[in-house]
């Protein structure tokens, strides 16, 4: 790429002109002058791949739109391909083609990075070009570059984040209004925060892609979507949120990655987190990523995790970074950092304290029987509280000490078979203790 | 620097082996392998300038210590000079000498960067070398690189931070324990959080240096320490903290920089900030920097703002960044970004709502007279509450609407001359409204 040094204009080819693409076009136009000062040359959109060139747009890009991918990817004057199509294919194919054509690539595509990161980085390395993806996690929040560069001197032990705005909005609403899941989901859909099919968000899969990406960087080993244990928020009730509050916790959907002596543990699930933890105060559609390093200690990155302009902010940062590289005749300065191949920690070996809510017969000796069933699986109880009556049943809420997932499953299975137990209503991990 | 490409070992010369220097030596030793993987070569301490080579040290650096600055700065095998002496001179002189000798420089020195940034960057640019200073603000918190790179596509409108751990610890303690300033200062000194002469911290001057640096980057115009309006926390009382709480605020020492139509406004002062603002929850020695950009919206960076290992984490990040540049044969990729020369907003033109506590005669008509004195200076009152009796005087607490600093000064001067006013006990700005 050294031949590109000191270009007058750095040309961008953009794939996709949806929400984020529109935001990128807006920023490149509105902040053209500041960006040119920082890069030392103009940065201009040259071509934009769209599905329908006739569709009305919120930005004026006369003459730039095309429906032919090759017209963008193979344009010899284009220096940087910005992929904002989303989804695995054809995005992955286009990215690989662009890298092979010697173009730098900026992408916001968490699906592609979380599943095919290895292939993409290999192609970038072979072709000595940049591949940046700051916008793939945390929207506008700087997190990829901080992890890869600012915390590069640390051994990271944990990354824990609220990385899905839809579910955080829903849980915040459920907490504030004591409203139930279905009502809040409908409201989120009506406000445009949740999709018509909300599965990717409420099922935890969006968060899983993001934590796979963060874990790969934090621990220097490739973690893909399939490696992530996932539970969503569909089972969370206002009752659980209320009890969490009484115990001094809030419920958040957390994406957690940790390096333990049993391997790299990567998961997404709802969790009780203490009210005084910095993540507990992250509300509405805001996201935050909490990182623990051996030198830096605890650090957190907070901001808007989605939306047109925040996500575009991250994309444009990557474009500026690549443009600076082009002007300095350097490329692939910071590529894949997965130098190791570390084992994963299977979910049944992970450990946590648990919150459990269950309905049992309201008669003497039942609590002792339940405690006994837990005890058989080495589950010690930290607190047991009898709550309201539900029909003829007594509602019991308990919090355990730290226990392995495997033992908890066995204890729950035993409990489920006990005649005095009517229902195990909720089982939620407690984190950050 | 291209001749340096693909070195087997990148040699560091360190100036100073105090708290942070010791931390850097520890990290380079402990995380040697990970760092080498990231850089593509070993990164090793070659020489360390100390005042007393015979002094016992907490790290073993046999044979590396010297008391001769030239032995470090002029060593042709040293690639990166890491300046951790603190203070203006001789640190500035050594940095300039190192830059002129073609060495990259990493510094944690806020004094030098806040006062002499322009000269240092000019020297770095002339000699085509890197000059990085992530550790000069916010200790381990990534903030310089995020502002210069991750948010580079934004026009930043405001940077507001808790950037001094000593005063944040003191205010947190005063809030939690209702203890007074002197008692908390003594405790902070005893714990090692405050110096024997605490002026730099409690007077706001440490924070002023840091916000000068952040403002320069955020607004692309050189702001030096002398441009910063500074008030410290020495006048803050438990009474003010209690009243703040009743109004829904906490008191924090804030470093604030904003770009307004009256110029760039840069100041440090105690402030009321709403309890639900993300900065309000930043307690103890933690720091956080809140940044607003036109694209990204609100974002915040949180972590340990001081201390051996957190600050060393930032220094090592810079070392790794320079080492990556050396290995890729590039330098001065991101240097000074002060492309503009923007006017400053003088403090008397800044605007804020104010909290005021005063003792007045306890008789009819006094409140009306006070409201009248404010009214004459276009100060409207948002709320006025009569609190306890202090001796024979009535304590009045009021919060104004937004008013200029100039008008507030005139109103306070008029109030001070009124016979019914015994004392103006406190005047504190309200921010984030």
Coordinates of N, CA and C in Angstrom, one line a residue, chain A residues 227-431:
Chain A
X227 N -19.3 -20.8 20.2 CA -18.7 -21.1 21.5 C -19.4 -20.5 22.7
X228 N -20.4 -19.7 22.4 CA -21.0 -18.9 23.5 C -22.2 -19.5 24.0
X229 N -22.3 -19.7 25.3 CA -23.5 -20.2 26.0 C -24.5 -19.0 26.1
X230 N -25.8 -19.3 25.7 CA -26.7 -18.2 25.6 C -28.1 -18.5 26.2
X231 N -28.5 -17.6 27.1 CA -29.9 -17.5 27.6 C -30.4 -16.1 27.4
X232 N -31.6 -16.0 27.0 CA -32.2 -14.7 26.8 C -33.0 -14.2 28.0
X233 N -33.8 -13.2 27.7 CA -34.6 -12.6 28.8 C -36.1 -12.9 28.8
X234 N -36.5 -13.8 27.9 CA -37.9 -14.1 27.8 C -38.6 -14.6 29.1
X235 N -37.8 -15.2 30.0 CA -38.4 -15.7 31.2 C -38.4 -14.8 32.4
X236 N -37.9 -13.6 32.2 CA -37.8 -12.6 33.3 C -39.1 -12.0 33.6
X237 N -39.5 -12.0 34.9 CA -40.8 -11.5 35.3 C -40.6 -10.2 36.2
X238 N -41.6 -9.4 36.3 CA -41.5 -8.3 37.2 C -41.3 -8.8 38.7
X239 N -41.8 -9.9 39.0 CA -41.6 -10.5 40.3 C -40.2 -10.7 40.6
X240 N -39.4 -11.3 39.6 CA -38.0 -11.5 39.8 C -37.3 -10.2 40.0
X241 N -37.7 -9.2 39.2 CA -37.0 -7.9 39.3 C -37.3 -7.3 40.7
X242 N -38.5 -7.4 41.2 CA -38.8 -6.9 42.5 C -38.0 -7.6 43.6
X243 N -37.9 -8.9 43.5 CA -37.1 -9.6 44.6 C -35.7 -9.3 44.4
X244 N -35.2 -9.1 43.2 CA -33.8 -8.7 43.0 C -33.5 -7.4 43.8
X245 N -34.4 -6.5 43.6 CA -34.3 -5.2 44.3 C -34.2 -5.3 45.8
X246 N -35.1 -6.2 46.3 CA -35.1 -6.4 47.8 C -33.8 -7.0 48.3
X247 N -33.1 -7.8 47.5 CA -31.8 -8.3 47.8 C -30.7 -7.4 47.5
X248 N -30.9 -6.2 46.9 CA -29.9 -5.2 46.6 C -29.3 -5.4 45.2
X249 N -30.1 -6.0 44.3 CA -29.6 -6.2 42.9 C -30.5 -5.6 41.9
X250 N -30.0 -5.5 40.7 CA -30.9 -5.3 39.5 C -30.6 -6.4 38.6
X251 N -31.6 -6.7 37.7 CA -31.4 -7.7 36.6 C -31.0 -7.1 35.3
X252 N -29.9 -7.6 34.8 CA -29.4 -7.1 33.5 C -29.1 -8.3 32.6
X253 N -29.2 -8.1 31.3 CA -28.7 -9.2 30.4 C -27.3 -8.9 30.2
X254 N -26.4 -9.8 30.7 CA -25.0 -9.6 30.7 C -24.3 -10.5 29.7
X255 N -23.3 -10.0 29.0 CA -22.5 -10.7 28.1 C -21.1 -10.8 28.9
X256 N -20.7 -12.0 29.2 CA -19.6 -12.2 30.1 C -18.5 -13.1 29.5
X257 N -17.3 -12.6 29.6 CA -16.2 -13.5 29.1 C -15.1 -13.4 30.2
X258 N -14.6 -14.6 30.6 CA -13.6 -14.6 31.6 C -12.5 -15.6 31.3
X259 N -11.3 -15.4 31.7 CA -10.3 -16.4 31.6 C -10.1 -17.1 33.0
X260 N -10.4 -18.4 33.1 CA -10.3 -19.1 34.4 C -9.3 -20.2 34.2
X261 N -9.1 -20.9 35.3 CA -8.2 -22.0 35.2 C -8.8 -23.2 34.5
X262 N -10.2 -23.1 34.3 CA -10.9 -24.2 33.6 C -11.0 -23.8 32.1
X263 N -10.5 -22.7 31.7 CA -10.6 -22.3 30.3 C -11.2 -20.9 30.1
X264 N -11.5 -20.6 28.9 CA -12.1 -19.3 28.6 C -13.6 -19.5 28.6
X265 N -14.3 -18.8 29.5 CA -15.7 -18.9 29.8 C -16.4 -17.7 29.1
X266 N -17.3 -18.0 28.1 CA -18.0 -17.0 27.4 C -19.5 -17.3 27.4
X267 N -20.3 -16.3 27.9 CA -21.7 -16.6 28.0 C -22.5 -15.3 28.0
X268 N -23.8 -15.5 27.7 CA -24.8 -14.4 27.7 C -26.0 -14.9 28.5
X269 N -26.3 -14.2 29.6 CA -27.5 -14.6 30.3 C -28.0 -13.5 31.2
X270 N -29.3 -13.5 31.6 CA -29.7 -12.5 32.6 C -29.0 -12.8 33.9
X271 N -28.8 -11.7 34.6 CA -28.0 -11.9 35.9 C -28.5 -10.9 36.9
X272 N -28.4 -11.3 38.2 CA -28.5 -10.3 39.3 C -27.1 -9.7 39.4
X273 N -27.1 -8.3 39.4 CA -25.8 -7.6 39.6 C -26.1 -6.6 40.7
X274 N -25.1 -6.4 41.6 CA -25.3 -5.5 42.8 C -25.6 -4.1 42.3
X275 N -26.5 -3.4 43.0 CA -26.9 -2.1 42.7 C -25.7 -1.1 42.6
X276 N -24.7 -1.4 43.4 CA -23.5 -0.4 43.4 C -22.5 -0.8 42.4
X277 N -22.7 -1.8 41.5 CA -21.8 -2.1 40.4 C -22.0 -1.1 39.3
X278 N -20.9 -0.6 38.7 CA -21.0 0.4 37.7 C -22.0 0.0 36.6
X279 N -22.1 -1.3 36.3 CA -23.0 -1.7 35.2 C -24.5 -1.6 35.6
X280 N -24.7 -1.6 36.9 CA -26.1 -1.6 37.3 C -26.8 -0.3 37.0
X281 N -26.1 0.8 36.9 CA -26.6 2.1 36.6 C -26.8 2.4 35.1
X282 N -26.4 1.4 34.3 CA -26.5 1.6 32.8 C -27.9 1.3 32.4
X283 N -28.7 2.3 32.0 CA -30.1 2.1 31.8 C -30.5 2.4 30.3
X284 N -31.8 2.1 30.0 CA -32.4 2.4 28.7 C -31.6 1.8 27.6
X285 N -31.5 2.5 26.5 CA -30.8 1.8 25.4 C -29.2 1.9 25.5
X286 N -28.7 2.5 26.6 CA -27.3 2.6 26.7 C -26.6 1.3 26.9
X287 N -25.4 1.2 26.5 CA -24.6 0.0 26.6 C -23.4 0.4 27.5
X288 N -22.7 -0.6 28.0 CA -21.4 -0.3 28.7 C -20.7 -1.6 28.8
X289 N -19.4 -1.5 28.7 CA -18.5 -2.7 28.8 C -17.5 -2.5 29.9
X290 N -17.5 -3.4 30.8 CA -16.7 -3.4 32.0 C -15.5 -4.3 31.8
X291 N -14.3 -3.9 31.9 CA -13.1 -4.7 31.6 C -12.2 -4.7 32.8
X292 N -11.7 -5.9 33.2 CA -10.7 -6.0 34.3 C -9.4 -6.5 33.8
X293 N -8.4 -5.7 34.1 CA -7.0 -6.1 33.6 C -6.1 -6.1 34.8
X294 N -5.0 -6.9 34.7 CA -4.1 -7.0 35.8 C -3.4 -5.7 36.2
X295 N -3.2 -4.8 35.3 CA -2.6 -3.6 35.6 C -3.6 -2.5 35.8
X296 N -4.5 -2.4 34.9 CA -5.4 -1.2 34.9 C -6.5 -1.4 36.0
X297 N -6.7 -2.6 36.5 CA -7.8 -2.8 37.4 C -9.1 -2.8 36.7
X298 N -10.1 -2.1 37.3 CA -11.5 -2.1 36.7 C -11.7 -0.8 35.8
X299 N -12.2 -1.0 34.6 CA -12.4 0.1 33.8 C -13.7 -0.1 33.0
X300 N -14.4 1.0 32.6 CA -15.7 0.8 32.0 C -15.9 1.8 30.8
X301 N -16.5 1.4 29.8 CA -16.8 2.2 28.6 C -18.3 2.2 28.4
X302 N -18.8 3.5 28.3 CA -20.2 3.7 28.4 C -20.7 4.5 27.2
X303 N -21.8 4.2 26.7 CA -22.4 5.1 25.6 C -23.6 4.4 24.9
X304 N -23.9 5.0 23.7 CA -25.0 4.5 22.9 C -24.5 3.3 22.1
X305 N -25.2 2.2 22.3 CA -24.7 0.9 21.7 C -25.3 0.7 20.3
X306 N -26.1 1.6 19.9 CA -26.8 1.3 18.6 C -27.2 2.7 18.0
X307 N -27.9 2.6 16.9 CA -28.5 3.8 16.3 C -27.6 4.4 15.2
X308 N -28.3 5.1 14.3 CA -27.7 5.7 13.1 C -26.3 6.4 13.4
X309 N -26.4 7.4 14.2 CA -25.2 8.3 14.3 C -24.1 7.7 15.3
X310 N -24.5 7.1 16.4 CA -23.4 6.5 17.2 C -22.7 5.4 16.5
X311 N -23.4 4.5 15.8 CA -22.7 3.5 15.1 C -21.9 4.1 13.9
X312 N -22.4 5.1 13.3 CA -21.7 5.7 12.2 C -20.4 6.4 12.7
X313 N -20.5 6.9 13.9 CA -19.3 7.5 14.6 C -18.1 6.5 14.6
X314 N -18.5 5.3 15.0 CA -17.4 4.3 15.1 C -16.9 3.9 13.7
X315 N -17.8 3.8 12.7 CA -17.4 3.5 11.4 C -16.4 4.6 10.8
X316 N -16.8 5.8 11.1 CA -16.0 6.9 10.6 C -14.6 7.0 11.3
X317 N -14.6 6.6 12.6 CA -13.3 6.5 13.3 C -12.4 5.5 12.6
X318 N -13.0 4.4 12.2 CA -12.2 3.4 11.5 C -11.7 3.9 10.2
X319 N -12.6 4.6 9.4 CA -12.2 5.1 8.1 C -11.0 6.1 8.3
X320 N -11.1 7.0 9.3 CA -10.0 7.9 9.6 C -8.7 7.2 9.9
X321 N -8.8 6.1 10.7 CA -7.7 5.4 11.1 C -7.0 4.8 9.8
X322 N -7.8 4.2 9.0 CA -7.3 3.6 7.7 C -6.7 4.7 6.9
X323 N -7.4 5.8 6.8 CA -6.9 6.9 5.9 C -5.5 7.4 6.4
X324 N -5.4 7.5 7.7 CA -4.1 7.9 8.3 C -3.0 6.9 7.9
X325 N -3.4 5.6 8.0 CA -2.4 4.5 7.5 C -2.0 4.7 6.1
X326 N -3.0 5.0 5.2 CA -2.8 5.1 3.8 C -1.8 6.3 3.6
X327 N -2.1 7.4 4.3 CA -1.2 8.6 4.1 C 0.2 8.4 4.7
X328 N 0.3 7.5 5.6 CA 1.7 7.2 6.1 C 2.3 5.9 5.5
X329 N 1.6 5.4 4.5 CA 2.2 4.3 3.7 C 2.4 3.0 4.6
X330 N 1.4 2.8 5.5 CA 1.5 1.6 6.4 C 0.2 0.9 6.3
X331 N 0.2 -0.4 6.6 CA -1.1 -1.1 6.7 C -0.9 -2.3 7.6
X332 N -2.0 -2.8 8.0 CA -2.1 -4.0 8.9 C -1.2 -3.8 10.1
X333 N -1.3 -2.6 10.7 CA -0.5 -2.3 11.8 C -1.0 -3.1 13.1
X334 N -2.3 -3.2 13.2 CA -2.9 -4.0 14.3 C -3.9 -4.9 13.6
X335 N -3.6 -6.1 13.4 CA -4.5 -7.0 12.8 C -5.0 -8.0 13.9
X336 N -5.1 -9.2 13.5 CA -5.6 -10.3 14.4 C -4.6 -10.4 15.6
X337 N -5.2 -10.4 16.8 CA -4.3 -10.6 18.0 C -4.6 -12.0 18.6
X338 N -5.2 -12.9 17.9 CA -5.5 -14.2 18.5 C -4.3 -15.1 18.3
X339 N -3.3 -14.9 19.1 CA -2.0 -15.6 19.0 C -2.1 -17.0 19.6
X340 N -3.0 -17.2 20.5 CA -3.1 -18.4 21.3 C -4.3 -19.3 20.8
X341 N -4.4 -20.5 21.4 CA -5.5 -21.4 21.1 C -5.9 -21.9 22.4
X342 N -6.6 -21.2 23.2 CA -6.9 -21.6 24.5 C -8.2 -22.4 24.6
X343 N -8.3 -23.4 25.5 CA -9.5 -24.2 25.6 C -10.6 -23.3 26.2
X344 N -11.9 -23.7 25.8 CA -13.0 -23.1 26.4 C -13.5 -23.8 27.7
X345 N -14.1 -23.0 28.5 CA -14.6 -23.6 29.8 C -16.1 -24.0 29.5
X346 N -16.4 -25.3 29.5 CA -17.8 -25.7 29.2 C -18.7 -25.1 30.3
X347 N -20.0 -24.8 29.9 CA -20.9 -24.1 30.8 C -21.1 -24.9 32.1
X348 N -21.1 -26.2 32.1 CA -21.4 -26.9 33.3 C -20.2 -26.8 34.3
X349 N -19.1 -26.3 33.9 CA -18.0 -26.1 34.9 C -17.9 -24.7 35.4
X350 N -18.7 -23.8 34.8 CA -18.8 -22.4 35.3 C -19.4 -22.4 36.7
X351 N -19.1 -21.4 37.5 CA -19.6 -21.3 38.8 C -20.3 -19.9 39.1
X352 N -21.3 -19.9 39.9 CA -21.9 -18.6 40.3 C -22.8 -18.9 41.5
X353 N -23.1 -17.9 42.2 CA -24.3 -18.0 43.1 C -25.5 -17.9 42.3
X354 N -26.6 -18.5 42.7 CA -27.9 -18.5 42.0 C -29.0 -17.9 42.8
X355 N -29.9 -17.2 42.1 CA -31.2 -16.9 42.7 C -32.2 -17.9 42.2
X356 N -33.1 -18.4 43.0 CA -34.1 -19.4 42.6 C -35.4 -19.0 43.3
X357 N -36.4 -19.0 42.4 CA -37.8 -18.7 42.9 C -38.6 -20.0 42.7
X358 N -39.3 -20.5 43.7 CA -40.1 -21.7 43.5 C -41.3 -21.7 44.3
X359 N -42.3 -22.5 43.9 CA -43.6 -22.6 44.6 C -43.6 -24.0 45.2
X360 N -43.8 -24.0 46.6 CA -43.8 -25.3 47.3 C -45.0 -25.4 48.2
X361 N -45.2 -26.6 48.7 CA -46.3 -26.9 49.6 C -46.1 -26.1 50.9
X362 N -47.2 -25.5 51.4 CA -47.1 -24.6 52.6 C -47.3 -25.4 53.8
X363 N -46.3 -26.2 54.2 CA -46.5 -27.0 55.4 C -45.1 -27.3 56.1
X364 N -45.1 -27.6 57.3 CA -43.9 -27.8 58.1 C -43.0 -28.9 57.4
X365 N -41.7 -28.6 57.5 CA -40.7 -29.6 57.0 C -40.3 -29.4 55.5
X366 N -41.1 -28.6 54.8 CA -40.8 -28.5 53.4 C -39.4 -27.8 53.1
X367 N -39.2 -26.7 53.9 CA -38.0 -26.0 53.7 C -36.8 -26.9 54.0
X368 N -36.9 -27.7 55.0 CA -35.8 -28.6 55.3 C -35.6 -29.6 54.2
X369 N -36.7 -30.1 53.6 CA -36.5 -31.0 52.5 C -35.8 -30.4 51.3
X370 N -36.2 -29.1 51.0 CA -35.6 -28.4 49.9 C -34.1 -28.2 50.2
X371 N -33.8 -27.7 51.4 CA -32.4 -27.4 51.7 C -31.6 -28.7 51.6
X372 N -32.3 -29.8 52.0 CA -31.6 -31.1 51.9 C -31.3 -31.5 50.4
X373 N -32.2 -31.3 49.5 CA -32.0 -31.6 48.1 C -30.9 -30.8 47.6
X374 N -30.8 -29.5 47.9 CA -29.7 -28.7 47.5 C -28.4 -29.2 48.1
X375 N -28.4 -29.5 49.4 CA -27.2 -30.0 50.1 C -26.6 -31.2 49.4
X376 N -27.5 -32.2 49.0 CA -27.0 -33.4 48.3 C -26.1 -33.0 47.1
X377 N -26.3 -31.9 46.5 CA -25.5 -31.5 45.3 C -24.4 -30.4 45.7
X378 N -24.1 -30.4 47.0 CA -23.1 -29.4 47.5 C -23.5 -27.9 47.2
X379 N -24.8 -27.7 47.2 CA -25.3 -26.3 47.0 C -25.7 -25.8 48.4
X380 N -24.9 -24.8 48.9 CA -25.2 -24.2 50.2 C -26.1 -22.9 50.0
X381 N -27.0 -22.8 50.9 CA -28.0 -21.6 50.7 C -27.5 -20.4 51.5
X382 N -27.4 -19.3 50.9 CA -27.0 -18.1 51.5 C -28.2 -17.4 52.2
X383 N -29.3 -17.4 51.6 CA -30.5 -16.9 52.2 C -31.8 -17.5 51.6
X384 N -32.7 -17.7 52.5 CA -34.0 -18.3 52.0 C -35.1 -17.5 52.6
X385 N -36.0 -17.0 51.8 CA -37.1 -16.1 52.2 C -38.4 -16.6 51.7
X386 N -39.4 -16.7 52.6 CA -40.7 -17.1 52.2 C -41.4 -15.8 51.8
X387 N -42.0 -15.8 50.6 CA -42.7 -14.6 50.1 C -44.2 -14.9 50.2
X388 N -44.9 -14.3 49.2 CA -46.4 -14.4 49.2 C -46.9 -15.8 49.0
X389 N -48.2 -15.9 49.2 CA -48.9 -17.2 48.8 C -49.4 -17.0 47.4
X390 N -49.2 -18.1 46.6 CA -49.7 -18.1 45.2 C -50.7 -19.3 45.1
X391 N -52.0 -19.0 45.0 CA -53.0 -20.0 45.2 C -52.7 -20.7 46.5
X392 N -52.6 -22.0 46.6 CA -52.4 -22.6 47.8 C -50.9 -22.8 48.1
X393 N -50.1 -22.4 47.2 CA -48.6 -22.7 47.4 C -47.9 -21.5 48.0
X394 N -46.8 -21.8 48.6 CA -45.9 -20.8 49.2 C -44.8 -20.5 48.3
X395 N -44.6 -19.2 48.0 CA -43.5 -18.8 47.2 C -42.2 -18.6 48.0
X396 N -41.2 -19.4 47.6 CA -39.9 -19.3 48.3 C -38.9 -18.7 47.4
X397 N -38.1 -17.8 47.9 CA -37.0 -17.2 47.1 C -35.7 -17.5 47.8
X398 N -34.7 -18.0 47.1 CA -33.4 -18.3 47.8 C -32.2 -17.9 47.0
X399 N -31.2 -17.6 47.6 CA -29.9 -17.3 47.0 C -28.9 -18.2 47.5
X400 N -28.2 -18.9 46.6 CA -27.2 -19.9 47.0 C -25.8 -19.3 47.1
X401 N -24.9 -20.0 47.7 CA -23.5 -19.6 47.6 C -23.0 -20.1 46.2
X402 N -21.8 -19.8 45.9 CA -21.2 -20.2 44.6 C -21.2 -21.7 44.4
X403 N -21.7 -22.1 43.2 CA -21.9 -23.5 42.9 C -21.7 -23.7 41.4
X404 N -21.3 -24.9 41.0 CA -21.1 -25.1 39.6 C -22.4 -25.3 38.9
X405 N -22.4 -24.9 37.6 CA -23.6 -25.1 36.8 C -24.1 -26.5 36.8
X406 N -23.1 -27.5 36.8 CA -23.5 -28.9 36.7 C -24.2 -29.3 38.0
X407 N -23.7 -28.9 39.2 CA -24.4 -29.2 40.4 C -25.7 -28.6 40.6
X408 N -25.8 -27.3 40.1 CA -27.1 -26.6 40.1 C -28.1 -27.4 39.3
X409 N -27.7 -27.8 38.1 CA -28.7 -28.5 37.3 C -29.2 -29.8 38.0
X410 N -28.3 -30.5 38.6 CA -28.7 -31.7 39.3 C -29.6 -31.4 40.4
X411 N -29.3 -30.4 41.2 CA -30.1 -30.0 42.3 C -31.5 -29.6 41.8
X412 N -31.6 -28.9 40.7 CA -32.9 -28.4 40.2 C -33.7 -29.6 39.7
X413 N -33.0 -30.6 39.1 CA -33.6 -31.8 38.6 C -34.2 -32.6 39.8
X414 N -33.4 -32.7 40.9 CA -33.9 -33.4 42.1 C -35.2 -32.7 42.6
X415 N -35.0 -31.3 42.7 CA -36.1 -30.5 43.3 C -37.4 -30.7 42.4
X416 N -37.2 -30.7 41.1 CA -38.3 -30.8 40.2 C -39.1 -32.1 40.4
X417 N -38.4 -33.1 40.9 CA -39.1 -34.4 41.1 C -39.7 -34.6 42.5
X418 N -39.6 -33.5 43.3 CA -40.1 -33.7 44.7 C -41.6 -33.3 44.7
X419 N -42.4 -34.2 45.3 CA -43.9 -33.9 45.3 C -44.2 -32.6 46.0
X420 N -43.4 -32.1 47.0 CA -43.7 -30.8 47.7 C -43.4 -29.6 46.8
X421 N -42.7 -29.8 45.7 CA -42.4 -28.7 44.8 C -43.4 -28.6 43.7
X422 N -44.1 -27.5 43.6 CA -45.1 -27.3 42.5 C -44.4 -26.8 41.2
X423 N -43.5 -25.9 41.4 CA -42.9 -25.2 40.2 C -41.6 -24.5 40.5
X424 N -40.6 -24.7 39.7 CA -39.4 -23.9 39.8 C -39.6 -22.7 38.8
X425 N -40.0 -21.5 39.4 CA -40.4 -20.4 38.5 C -39.2 -19.7 37.8
X426 N -38.1 -19.5 38.5 CA -37.0 -18.8 38.0 C -35.7 -19.3 38.5
X427 N -34.7 -19.3 37.7 CA -33.3 -19.6 38.1 C -32.4 -18.6 37.4
X428 N -31.8 -17.7 38.2 CA -31.0 -16.6 37.6 C -29.6 -16.5 38.3
X429 N -28.5 -16.4 37.5 CA -27.2 -16.3 38.1 C -27.0 -15.0 38.8
X430 N -26.1 -14.9 39.8 CA -25.7 -13.7 40.4 C -24.3 -13.5 40.0
X431 N -23.9 -12.3 39.5 CA -22.6 -12.0 39.0 C -21.9 -10.8 39.8

